[in-house]
Each structure stands twice: as C-alpha cells, then as structure tokens.
Short mmCIF file of C-alpha atoms in Angstrom, two decimals:
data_model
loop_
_atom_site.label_atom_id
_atom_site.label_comp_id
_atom_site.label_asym_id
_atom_site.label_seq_id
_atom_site.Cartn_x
_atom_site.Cartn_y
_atom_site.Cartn_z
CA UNK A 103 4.08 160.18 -3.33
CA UNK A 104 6.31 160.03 0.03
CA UNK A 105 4.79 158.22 2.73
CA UNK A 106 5.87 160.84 5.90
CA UNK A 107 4.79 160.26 9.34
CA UNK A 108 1.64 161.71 10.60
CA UNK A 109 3.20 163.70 13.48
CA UNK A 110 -0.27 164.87 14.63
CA UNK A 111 -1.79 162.13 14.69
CA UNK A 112 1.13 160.28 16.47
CA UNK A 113 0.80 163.05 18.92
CA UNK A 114 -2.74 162.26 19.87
CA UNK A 115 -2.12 158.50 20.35
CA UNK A 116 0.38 159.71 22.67
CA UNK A 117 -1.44 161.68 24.60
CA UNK A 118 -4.25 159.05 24.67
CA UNK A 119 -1.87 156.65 25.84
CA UNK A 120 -0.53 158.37 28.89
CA UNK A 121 -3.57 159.46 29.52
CA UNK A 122 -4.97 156.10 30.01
CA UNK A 123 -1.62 154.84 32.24
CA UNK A 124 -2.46 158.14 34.00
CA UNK A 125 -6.27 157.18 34.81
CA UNK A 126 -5.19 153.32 35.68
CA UNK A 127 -2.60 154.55 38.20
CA UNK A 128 -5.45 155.64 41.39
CA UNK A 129 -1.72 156.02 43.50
CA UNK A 130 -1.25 159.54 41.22
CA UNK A 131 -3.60 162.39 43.02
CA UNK A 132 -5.58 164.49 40.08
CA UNK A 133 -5.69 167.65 42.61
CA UNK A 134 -3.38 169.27 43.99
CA UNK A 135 -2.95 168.45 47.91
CA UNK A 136 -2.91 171.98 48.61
CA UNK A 137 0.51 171.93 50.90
CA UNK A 138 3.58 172.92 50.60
CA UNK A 139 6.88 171.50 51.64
CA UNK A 140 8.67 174.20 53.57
CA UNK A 141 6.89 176.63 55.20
CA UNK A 142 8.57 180.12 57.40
CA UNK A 143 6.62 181.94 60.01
CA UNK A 144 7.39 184.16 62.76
CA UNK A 145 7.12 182.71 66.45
CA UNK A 146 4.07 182.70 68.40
CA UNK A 147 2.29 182.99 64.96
CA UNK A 148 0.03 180.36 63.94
CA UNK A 149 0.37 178.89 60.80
CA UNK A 150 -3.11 176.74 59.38
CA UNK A 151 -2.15 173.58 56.83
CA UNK A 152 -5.51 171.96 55.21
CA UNK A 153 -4.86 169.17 53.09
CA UNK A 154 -7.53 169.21 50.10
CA UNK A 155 -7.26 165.14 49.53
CA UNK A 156 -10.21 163.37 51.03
CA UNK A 157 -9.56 160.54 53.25
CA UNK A 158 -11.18 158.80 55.91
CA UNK A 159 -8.40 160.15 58.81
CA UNK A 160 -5.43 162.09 58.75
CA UNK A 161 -2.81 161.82 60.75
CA UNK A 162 -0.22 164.34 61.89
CA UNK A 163 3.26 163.16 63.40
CA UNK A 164 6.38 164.94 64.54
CA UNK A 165 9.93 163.76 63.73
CA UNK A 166 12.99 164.66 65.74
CA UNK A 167 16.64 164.73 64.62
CA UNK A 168 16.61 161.30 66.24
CA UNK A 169 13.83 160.69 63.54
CA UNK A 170 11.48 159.58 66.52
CA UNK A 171 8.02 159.81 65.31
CA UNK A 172 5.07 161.25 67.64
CA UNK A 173 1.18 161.67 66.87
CA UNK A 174 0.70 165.50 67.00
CA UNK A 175 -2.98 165.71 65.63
CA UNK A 176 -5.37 163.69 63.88
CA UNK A 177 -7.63 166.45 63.09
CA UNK A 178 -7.62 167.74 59.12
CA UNK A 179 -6.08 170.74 59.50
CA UNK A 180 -2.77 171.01 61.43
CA UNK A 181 -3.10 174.36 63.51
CA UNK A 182 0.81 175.24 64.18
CA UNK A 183 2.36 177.58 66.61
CA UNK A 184 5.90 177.77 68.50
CA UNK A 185 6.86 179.99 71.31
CA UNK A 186 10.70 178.64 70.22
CA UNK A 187 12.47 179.08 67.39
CA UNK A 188 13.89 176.39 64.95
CA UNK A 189 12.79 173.67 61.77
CA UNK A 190 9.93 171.57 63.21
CA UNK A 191 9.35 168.60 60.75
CA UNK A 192 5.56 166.88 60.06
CA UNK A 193 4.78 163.69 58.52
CA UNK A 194 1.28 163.74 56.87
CA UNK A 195 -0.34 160.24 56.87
CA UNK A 196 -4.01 160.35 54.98
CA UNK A 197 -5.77 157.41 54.96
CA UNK A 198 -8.04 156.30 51.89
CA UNK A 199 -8.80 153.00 50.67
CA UNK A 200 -9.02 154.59 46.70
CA UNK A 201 -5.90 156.71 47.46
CA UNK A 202 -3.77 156.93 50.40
CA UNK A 203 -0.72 159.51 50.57
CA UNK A 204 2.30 160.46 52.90
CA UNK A 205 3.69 163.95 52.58
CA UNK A 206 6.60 165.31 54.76
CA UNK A 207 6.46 169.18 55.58
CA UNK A 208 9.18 171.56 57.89
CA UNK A 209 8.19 174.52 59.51
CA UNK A 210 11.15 176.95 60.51
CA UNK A 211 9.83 178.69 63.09
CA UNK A 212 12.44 182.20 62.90
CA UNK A 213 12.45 185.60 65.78
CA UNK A 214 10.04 188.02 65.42
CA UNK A 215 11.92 191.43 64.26
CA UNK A 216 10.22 193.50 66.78
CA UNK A 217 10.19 192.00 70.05
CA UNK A 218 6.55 190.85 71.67
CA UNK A 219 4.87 192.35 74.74
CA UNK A 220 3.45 190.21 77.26
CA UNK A 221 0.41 192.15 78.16
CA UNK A 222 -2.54 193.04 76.39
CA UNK A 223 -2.13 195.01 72.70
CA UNK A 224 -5.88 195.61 71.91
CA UNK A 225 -9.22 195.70 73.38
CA UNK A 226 -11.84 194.80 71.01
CA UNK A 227 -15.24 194.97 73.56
CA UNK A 228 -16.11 196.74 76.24
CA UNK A 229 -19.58 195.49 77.59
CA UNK A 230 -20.16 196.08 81.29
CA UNK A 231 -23.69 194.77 82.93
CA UNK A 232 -25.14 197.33 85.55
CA UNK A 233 -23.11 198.10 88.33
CA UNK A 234 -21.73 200.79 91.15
CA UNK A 235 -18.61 201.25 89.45
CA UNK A 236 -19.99 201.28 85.63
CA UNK A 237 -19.30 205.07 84.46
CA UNK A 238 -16.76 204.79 86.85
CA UNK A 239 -13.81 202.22 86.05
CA UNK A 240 -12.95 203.85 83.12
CA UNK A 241 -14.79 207.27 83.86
CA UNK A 242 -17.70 208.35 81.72
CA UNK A 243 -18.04 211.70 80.65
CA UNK A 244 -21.24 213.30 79.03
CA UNK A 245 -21.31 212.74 75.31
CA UNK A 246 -18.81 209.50 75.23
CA UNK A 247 -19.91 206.92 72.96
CA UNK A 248 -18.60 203.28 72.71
CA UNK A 249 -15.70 204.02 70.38
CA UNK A 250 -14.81 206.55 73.22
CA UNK A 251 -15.42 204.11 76.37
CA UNK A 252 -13.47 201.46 74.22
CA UNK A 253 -10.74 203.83 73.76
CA UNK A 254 -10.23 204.56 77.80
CA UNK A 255 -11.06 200.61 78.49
CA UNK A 256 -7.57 200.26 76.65
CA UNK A 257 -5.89 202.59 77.90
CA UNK A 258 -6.44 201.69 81.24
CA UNK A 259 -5.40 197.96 80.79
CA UNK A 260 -3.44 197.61 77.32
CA UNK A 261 0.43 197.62 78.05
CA UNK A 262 2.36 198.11 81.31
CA UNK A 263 -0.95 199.94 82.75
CA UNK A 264 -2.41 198.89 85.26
CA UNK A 265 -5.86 201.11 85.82
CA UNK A 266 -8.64 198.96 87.23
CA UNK A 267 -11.80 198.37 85.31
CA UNK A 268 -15.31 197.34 86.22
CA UNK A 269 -17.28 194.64 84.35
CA UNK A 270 -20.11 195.29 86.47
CA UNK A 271 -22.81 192.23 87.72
CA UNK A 272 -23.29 189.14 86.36
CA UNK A 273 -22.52 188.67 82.69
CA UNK A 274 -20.68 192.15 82.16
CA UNK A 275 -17.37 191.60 79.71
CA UNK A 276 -14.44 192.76 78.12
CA UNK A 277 -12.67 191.12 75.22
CA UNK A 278 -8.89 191.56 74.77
CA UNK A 279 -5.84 190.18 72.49
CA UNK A 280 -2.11 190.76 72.18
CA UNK A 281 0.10 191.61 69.70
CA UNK A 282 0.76 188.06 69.30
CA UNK A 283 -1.05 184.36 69.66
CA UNK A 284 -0.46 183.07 73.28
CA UNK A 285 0.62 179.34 73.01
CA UNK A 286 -0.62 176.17 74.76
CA UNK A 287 2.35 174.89 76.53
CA UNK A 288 1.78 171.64 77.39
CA UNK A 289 1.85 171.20 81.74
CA UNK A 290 2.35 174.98 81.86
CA UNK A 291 0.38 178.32 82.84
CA UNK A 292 -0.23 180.17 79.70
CA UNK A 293 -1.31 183.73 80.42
CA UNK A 294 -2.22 185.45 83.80
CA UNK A 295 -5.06 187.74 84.77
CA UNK A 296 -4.56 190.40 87.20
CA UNK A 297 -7.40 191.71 89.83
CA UNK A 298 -7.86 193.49 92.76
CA UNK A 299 -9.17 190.09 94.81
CA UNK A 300 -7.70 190.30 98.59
CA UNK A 301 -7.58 187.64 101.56
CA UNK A 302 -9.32 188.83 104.54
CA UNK A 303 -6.95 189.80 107.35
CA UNK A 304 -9.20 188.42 109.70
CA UNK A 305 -11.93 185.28 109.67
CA UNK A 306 -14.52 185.23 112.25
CA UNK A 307 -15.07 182.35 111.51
CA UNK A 308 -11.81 179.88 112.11
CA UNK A 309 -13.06 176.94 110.66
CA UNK A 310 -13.98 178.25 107.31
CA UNK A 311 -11.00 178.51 104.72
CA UNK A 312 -7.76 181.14 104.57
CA UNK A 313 -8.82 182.15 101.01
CA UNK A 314 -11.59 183.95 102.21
CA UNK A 315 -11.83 187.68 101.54
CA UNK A 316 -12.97 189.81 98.45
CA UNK A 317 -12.87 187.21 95.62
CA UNK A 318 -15.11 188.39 92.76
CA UNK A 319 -14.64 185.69 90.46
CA UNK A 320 -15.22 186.59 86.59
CA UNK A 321 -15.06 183.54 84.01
CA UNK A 322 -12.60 183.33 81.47
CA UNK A 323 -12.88 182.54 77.23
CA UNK A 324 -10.74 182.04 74.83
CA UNK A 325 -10.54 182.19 71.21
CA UNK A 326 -8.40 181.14 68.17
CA UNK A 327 -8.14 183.67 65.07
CA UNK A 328 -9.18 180.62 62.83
CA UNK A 329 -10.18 182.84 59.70
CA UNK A 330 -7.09 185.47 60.34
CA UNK A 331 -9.44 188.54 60.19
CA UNK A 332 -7.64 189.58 63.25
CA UNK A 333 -11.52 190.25 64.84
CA UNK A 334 -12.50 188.12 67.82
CA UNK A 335 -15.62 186.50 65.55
CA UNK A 336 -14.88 182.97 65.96
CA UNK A 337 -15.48 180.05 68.01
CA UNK A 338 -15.62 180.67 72.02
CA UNK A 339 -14.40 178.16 74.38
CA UNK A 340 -14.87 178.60 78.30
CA UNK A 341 -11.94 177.49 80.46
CA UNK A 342 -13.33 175.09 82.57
CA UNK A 343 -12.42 176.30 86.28
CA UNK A 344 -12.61 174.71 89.88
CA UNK A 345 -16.85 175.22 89.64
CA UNK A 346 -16.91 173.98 86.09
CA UNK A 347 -18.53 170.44 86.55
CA UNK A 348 -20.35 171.10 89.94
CA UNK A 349 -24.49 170.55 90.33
CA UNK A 350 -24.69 174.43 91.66
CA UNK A 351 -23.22 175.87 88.43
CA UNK A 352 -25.31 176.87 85.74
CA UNK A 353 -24.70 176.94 82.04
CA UNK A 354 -26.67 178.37 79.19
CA UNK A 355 -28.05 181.11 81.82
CA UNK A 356 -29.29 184.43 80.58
CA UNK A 357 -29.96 187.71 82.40
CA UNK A 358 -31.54 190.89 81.51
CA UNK A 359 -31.18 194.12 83.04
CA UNK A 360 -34.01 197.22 82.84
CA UNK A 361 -32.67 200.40 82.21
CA UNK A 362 -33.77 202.37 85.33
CA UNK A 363 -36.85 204.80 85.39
CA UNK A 364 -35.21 208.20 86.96
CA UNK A 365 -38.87 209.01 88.23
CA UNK A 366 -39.32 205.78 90.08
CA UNK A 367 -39.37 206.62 93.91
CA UNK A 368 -36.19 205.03 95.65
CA UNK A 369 -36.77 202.30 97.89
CA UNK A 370 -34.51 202.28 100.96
CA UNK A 371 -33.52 199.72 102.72
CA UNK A 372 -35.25 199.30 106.01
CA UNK A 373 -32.19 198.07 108.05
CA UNK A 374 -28.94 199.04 106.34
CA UNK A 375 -29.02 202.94 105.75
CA UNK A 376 -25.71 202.63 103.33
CA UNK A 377 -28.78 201.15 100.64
CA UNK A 378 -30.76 203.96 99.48
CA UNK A 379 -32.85 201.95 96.57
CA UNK A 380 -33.40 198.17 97.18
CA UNK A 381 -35.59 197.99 93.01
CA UNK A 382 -32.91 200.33 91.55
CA UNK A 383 -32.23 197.94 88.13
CA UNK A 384 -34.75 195.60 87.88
CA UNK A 385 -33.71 192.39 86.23
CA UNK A 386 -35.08 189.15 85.41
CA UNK A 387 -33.06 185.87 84.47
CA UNK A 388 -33.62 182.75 82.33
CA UNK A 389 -34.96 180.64 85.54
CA UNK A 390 -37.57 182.75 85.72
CA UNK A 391 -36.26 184.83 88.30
CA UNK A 392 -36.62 188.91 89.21
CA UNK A 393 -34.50 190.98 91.08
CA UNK A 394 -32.75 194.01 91.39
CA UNK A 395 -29.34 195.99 91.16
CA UNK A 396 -29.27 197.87 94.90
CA UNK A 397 -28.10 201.54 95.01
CA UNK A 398 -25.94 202.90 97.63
CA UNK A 399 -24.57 205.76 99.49
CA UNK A 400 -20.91 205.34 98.52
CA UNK A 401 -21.91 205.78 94.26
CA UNK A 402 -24.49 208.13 93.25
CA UNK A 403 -24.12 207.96 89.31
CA UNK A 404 -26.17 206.29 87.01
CA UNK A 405 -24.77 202.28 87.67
CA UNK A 406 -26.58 201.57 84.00
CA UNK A 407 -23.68 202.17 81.14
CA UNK A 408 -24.44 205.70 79.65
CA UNK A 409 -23.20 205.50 76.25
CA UNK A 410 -25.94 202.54 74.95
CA UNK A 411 -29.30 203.61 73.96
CA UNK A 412 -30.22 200.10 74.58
CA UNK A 413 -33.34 199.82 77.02
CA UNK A 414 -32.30 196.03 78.39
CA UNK A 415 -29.08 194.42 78.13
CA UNK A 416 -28.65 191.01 77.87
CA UNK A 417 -26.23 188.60 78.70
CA UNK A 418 -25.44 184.73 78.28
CA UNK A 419 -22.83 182.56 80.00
CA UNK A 420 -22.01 180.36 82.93
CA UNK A 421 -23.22 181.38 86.54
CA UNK A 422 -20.98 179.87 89.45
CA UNK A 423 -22.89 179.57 92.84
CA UNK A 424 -22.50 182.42 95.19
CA UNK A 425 -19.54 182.87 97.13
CA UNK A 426 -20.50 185.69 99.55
CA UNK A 427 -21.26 184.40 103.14
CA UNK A 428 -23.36 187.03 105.83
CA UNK A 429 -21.13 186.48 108.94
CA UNK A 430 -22.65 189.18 110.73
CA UNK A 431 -26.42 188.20 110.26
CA UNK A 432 -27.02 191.07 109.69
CA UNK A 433 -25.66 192.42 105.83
CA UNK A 434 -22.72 194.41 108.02
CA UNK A 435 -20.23 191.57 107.57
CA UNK A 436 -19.59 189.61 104.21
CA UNK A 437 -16.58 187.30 103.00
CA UNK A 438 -16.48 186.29 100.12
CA UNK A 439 -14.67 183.32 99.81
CA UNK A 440 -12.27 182.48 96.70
CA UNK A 441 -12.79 179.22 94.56
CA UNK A 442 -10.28 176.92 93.59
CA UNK A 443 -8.59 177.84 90.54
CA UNK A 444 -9.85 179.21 86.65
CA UNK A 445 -11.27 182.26 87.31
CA UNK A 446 -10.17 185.99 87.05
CA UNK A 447 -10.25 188.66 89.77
CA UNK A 448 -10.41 185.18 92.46
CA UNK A 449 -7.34 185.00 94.33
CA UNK A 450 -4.74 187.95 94.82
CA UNK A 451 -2.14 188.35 92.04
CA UNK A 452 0.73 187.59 94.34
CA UNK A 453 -0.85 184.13 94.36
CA UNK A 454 0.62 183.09 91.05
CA UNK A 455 -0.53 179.88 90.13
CA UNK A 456 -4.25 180.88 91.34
CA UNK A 457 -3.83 183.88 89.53
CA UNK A 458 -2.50 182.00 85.99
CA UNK A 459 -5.05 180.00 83.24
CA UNK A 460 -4.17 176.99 81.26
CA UNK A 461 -5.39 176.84 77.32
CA UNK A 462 -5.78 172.97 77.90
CA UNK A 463 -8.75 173.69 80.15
CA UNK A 464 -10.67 175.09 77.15
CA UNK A 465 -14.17 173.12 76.41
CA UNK A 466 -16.91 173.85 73.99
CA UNK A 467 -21.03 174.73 74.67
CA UNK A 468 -21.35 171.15 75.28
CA UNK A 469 -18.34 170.59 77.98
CA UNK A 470 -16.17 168.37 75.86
CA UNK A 471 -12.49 169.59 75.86
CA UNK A 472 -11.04 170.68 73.00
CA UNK A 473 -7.44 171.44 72.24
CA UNK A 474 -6.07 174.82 71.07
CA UNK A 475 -2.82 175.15 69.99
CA UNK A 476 -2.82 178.82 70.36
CA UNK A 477 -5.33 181.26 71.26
CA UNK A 478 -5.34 184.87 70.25
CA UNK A 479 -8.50 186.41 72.20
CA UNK A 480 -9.73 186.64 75.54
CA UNK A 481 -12.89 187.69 77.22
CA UNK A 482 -13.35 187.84 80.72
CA UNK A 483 -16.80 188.24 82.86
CA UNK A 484 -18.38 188.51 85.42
CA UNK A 485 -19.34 184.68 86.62
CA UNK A 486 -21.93 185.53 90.31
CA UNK A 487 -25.12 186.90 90.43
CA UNK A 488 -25.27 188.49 94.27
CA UNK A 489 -26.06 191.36 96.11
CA UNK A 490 -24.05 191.57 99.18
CA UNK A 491 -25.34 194.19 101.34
CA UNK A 492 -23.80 197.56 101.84
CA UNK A 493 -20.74 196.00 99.68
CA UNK A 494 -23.21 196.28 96.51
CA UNK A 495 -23.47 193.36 93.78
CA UNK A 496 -20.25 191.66 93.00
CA UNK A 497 -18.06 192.67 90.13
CA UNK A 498 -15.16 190.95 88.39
CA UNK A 499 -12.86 193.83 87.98
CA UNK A 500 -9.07 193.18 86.17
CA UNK A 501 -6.38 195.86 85.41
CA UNK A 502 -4.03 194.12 82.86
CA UNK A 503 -3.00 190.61 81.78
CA UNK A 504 0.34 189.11 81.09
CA UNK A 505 1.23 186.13 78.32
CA UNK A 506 3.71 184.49 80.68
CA UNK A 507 5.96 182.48 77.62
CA UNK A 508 7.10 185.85 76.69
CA UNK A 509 9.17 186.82 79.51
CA UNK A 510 9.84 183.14 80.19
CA UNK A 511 11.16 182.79 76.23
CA UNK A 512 13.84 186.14 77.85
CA UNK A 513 14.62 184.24 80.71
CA UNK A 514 15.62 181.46 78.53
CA UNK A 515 17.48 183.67 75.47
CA UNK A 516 19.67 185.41 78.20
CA UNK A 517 20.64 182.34 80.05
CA UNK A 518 22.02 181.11 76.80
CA UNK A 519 23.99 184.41 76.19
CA UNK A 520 25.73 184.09 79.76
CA UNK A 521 26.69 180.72 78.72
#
C-alpha cells in the first residue's frame, strides 16, 4: 500500500501552529482598531475617530511637513474639524502595558461644493418666558401653534434677516444652528450675536461707566452634534462670561411662571400710571422667592405665550445679578448698565469684540472648562430676573447671528486670487 501524505491532517497542525505563534505574540491586536488610514471630509464638518483598543491613555499628535510633532488631544476619541482646507496628519499613541500601538492617520480636509452661510440655517426651539413683547416679536395670530411660532422665529432671524425677537424674562430661549459646524479657532472670536442693546446718550450719573444704557444681557450655550442626528439633544455647555465666577451669580436656579387668571382684578401701580397690573404673572423661583411679571400701558396682549396649553412654565439656568440701576428714585429713570463680555443682546453690535463669543469659554454643570473643537448648536436666554419700572421686565432680544470664519475663510481665498 502507498504511504501518501495526510494533507488534512498536515493542514490542522498548521493551523495549530500559527495559531499558537499567533496567541504568544500579545504585540498582534485580535480586534480590529476600528480606524482607518485616510479619511476625506468636507470643511467645517466634524469628523469623530474612536479607537476600539483599550489602553490606559491615548494620545493624539499632529505632524507637519517639517514632521514636528504636537499633542492635539489626549481624550479617546479625536473630534476633528477644519475651517481650511488641506491633508492634516495624526499620530495615534495608545498606551497599554499588555499591548501598546501607534497608528498614523491623514485627514484631507477638501471645499464644500456649495458655499456656507455665515448666519443662522435652522431654528430648532422657540421657548420664550412671559413677557411684554411675547406674541409680539414674532407676532402671534389666533390659532398658531408651535410648529407655526417656530416657523416665523426662523424666518425672522435665519439668513440675511434681521427681524428682532423676544425671549421674554428670565430663562426664556431660542435654540439655533447653521448649515455648518462653527469651529474653535484657537485666540479668535468664533461666532457673533446680534441685539438691539444701546449706550445711553446721556449718564446722570458721570462717575458710573460709558457702557451704560439698555443692555439686556441673555446667556449663551453651545452644543456639539456628538451622535450626528443633526437634533440639538446632546451635551450643553454655558460660555462662561464676564459674571461667570462672581459670588452674585447664581447657577442651578429655576423659575416658574403662572399662567395669568383673566378674571383676576388688575392691580395698578400706585405711583407710576404707565403700570396698570403690579401681580399680572405670578411667579415663584428656586430660592423660595414670589413675584410677578408687571403689565403696562404700552402692550396690552396676553405677555404669557399663546400657543402652549401649559399652565406654568419652567425654566433652569444661570441668573447674573441685576444690572438695572433707578437713577431717578423714582422708577422714571433706569440704566441698565452692560457687563463685561459673554453675553448676547449686552453691548451694541457695532461693538465687535463685545458683541463676538469664544468656543474656548465653554464649561460644563460643574464649571470646569471643556474644549470643543466645533460646535454646531446654540441657545441663547434670557440671563436677569428684574422688573424695571415703566420699562417692564428685561428681555434678551437677538435678530440674527453670524459664524465669523466664514467670511474671514473669503477674505483669505480672494487675497490669494489677487496674488
């Protein structure tokens, strides 16, 4: 009888064999790392890598044609976005006593096909607290619903318009995006918020500061698209303005406003005619605290919003102290006085850089800063809680807002075309 090889069963030692080099060889992942090499995306388009090894820290460097190394991140996931075009080159360091690994990834970053807008695309939320202006700025008109007061809420801000809107008292917001992520530039304004905030032409008072005026300051949120569902349902981080840090500010402080009783008797004010109902919206905040949203003369629709059946509305944020100051002694005569910088609706637009927000002034619940690469919503609202007189309670109020790497990106394009 021939004696033939046993091919199968020289098979199997193979396999056993490399299989056993395999398993003493811990430099040889058994999964996948879950990244790429090359990767393409659009500018101002974030791009999210997550590395499935484990490892005690990652690591994230940038190399230049120089092949200069820098640390980018050190956070799992690298969350990339360019306002330029070109290849941007990573170096992924993971390091694991079992199994450390290097991998090398390039990003070409490539023009958008339809050119960006700077200003605002989309609004997603519309959510004004009590206030004179509420049915107002946008108009209400009987039979609206949400979906309808959304609707005229973009149309009066989305775009090159420039319509005024209302958030209303303390709390009241609207949530916008653009038709693109706005990047964090590092040293550099990101996106600017335009009010209706004004310096008064005259202070009685001469010692007191310039910026004095109408500054109704609303605070300002932003919010990165992590799960790419294109809705603003993820994480929420407050830029951390002038009042940010101070012992007067509040955090974590709630309010809730009363829809108003139509058969309650008005109570005018005894002193200033222009108030015709001191207990108008009755509200009561998280300090334990009641009060009230004061009718006047000058707005005799319904300040509550019409198109919610909801009998209170809450609302949850940071309060800044008040800014309004009585000069007359009286309630004739109120400035009120702009803060520093970080808040909407505070200083007049012509004022630029008081006018502009940073993404690297972003913090979490807790106050610790946190970097965003990009961010793709924004809310805005109001930040005071005051009543100032004939005046009415104060009311952040915005028209449009402007990603200001857009038009710089143009600036820089056509200076390389004259050239």
């Amino acid at each position: 009888m021939e004696n033939r090889p046993n091919k199968s069963r020289n098979a199997v030692f193979f396999l056993s064999g490399l299989m056993l080099l395999t398993a003493c060889r811990p430099d040889i992942p058994m999964v996948n790392l879950g990244i790429d090499n090359t990767y393409a995306v659009a500018r101002m388009k974030s791009l999210i890598l997550h590395p499935e090894f484990p490892g005690s820290r990652y690591i994230w460097t940038t190399i230049d044609s120089a092949g200069n190394q820098s640390v980018f991140s050190t956070d799992r996931d690298l969350i990339f976005c360019s306002e330029k075009t070109g290849d941007f080159h990573f170096r992924l360091q993971i390091e694991d006593e079992a199994n450390p690994y290097t991998h090398e990834v390039t990003i070409s970053v490539w023009e958008e096909e339809v050119a960006y807008s700077p200003y605002i695309s989309k609004v997603f939320e519309y959510c004004p607290a009590p206030g004179q202006f509420v049915n107002l700025m946008p108009a209400y008109e009987t039979g609206d619903t949400y979906a309808d007061m959304l609707k005229k809420t973009e149309e009066s801000i989305a775009g090159t318009n420039d319509v005024m809107i209302s958030l209303g008292a303390y709390g009241g917001y609207v949530t916008f995006g653009f038709d693109h992520s706005v990047v964090n530039v590092p040293d550099q304004y990101d996106f600017k918020i335009y009010g209706n905030a004004f310096y008064a032409a005259d202070n009685p008072i001469p010692d007191n500061p310039d910026s004095g005026g109408s500054s109704e300051p609303g605070i300002v949120m932003v919010s990165f698209d992590r799960n790419g569902n294109g809705i603003p349902d993820d994480a929420w981080y407050e830029l951390a303005g002038s009042e940010y840090y101070k012992p007067s500010t509040r955090h974590h402080y709630g309010i809730a406003y009363e829809r108003p009783d139509p058969a309650k008797p008005a109570t005018p004010h005894p002193a200033i005619p222009a108030i015709t109902d001191t207990s108008y919206i009755r509200f009561v905040d998280s300090e334990g605290k009641t009060s009230y949203i004061q009718r006047n003369v000058y707005h005799g629709q319904n300040y509550y919003p019409l198109w919610t059946n909801d009998s209170v509305l809450y609302f949850e944020g940071t309060k800044i102290a008040d800014n309004a100051v009585d000069v007359s002694g009286n309630g004739s005569y109120y400035i009120l006085y702009a803060y520093d910088w970080g808040y909407a609706d505070n200083h007049p637009n012509e004022v630029a850089d008081k006018a502009s927000f940073n993404i690297e002034w972003a913090v979490d619940g807790n106050g610790k800063a946190v970097h965003l690469p990009c961010i793709d919503f924004v809310r805005v609202y109001t930040g005071v809680s005051q009543s100032c007189g004939w005046l009415g309670e104060t009311s952040t109020e915005i028209s449009k807002a402007e990603d200001l790497h857009v038009e710089n990106q143009k600036k820089v394009e056509n200076q390389k075309k004259k050239h």
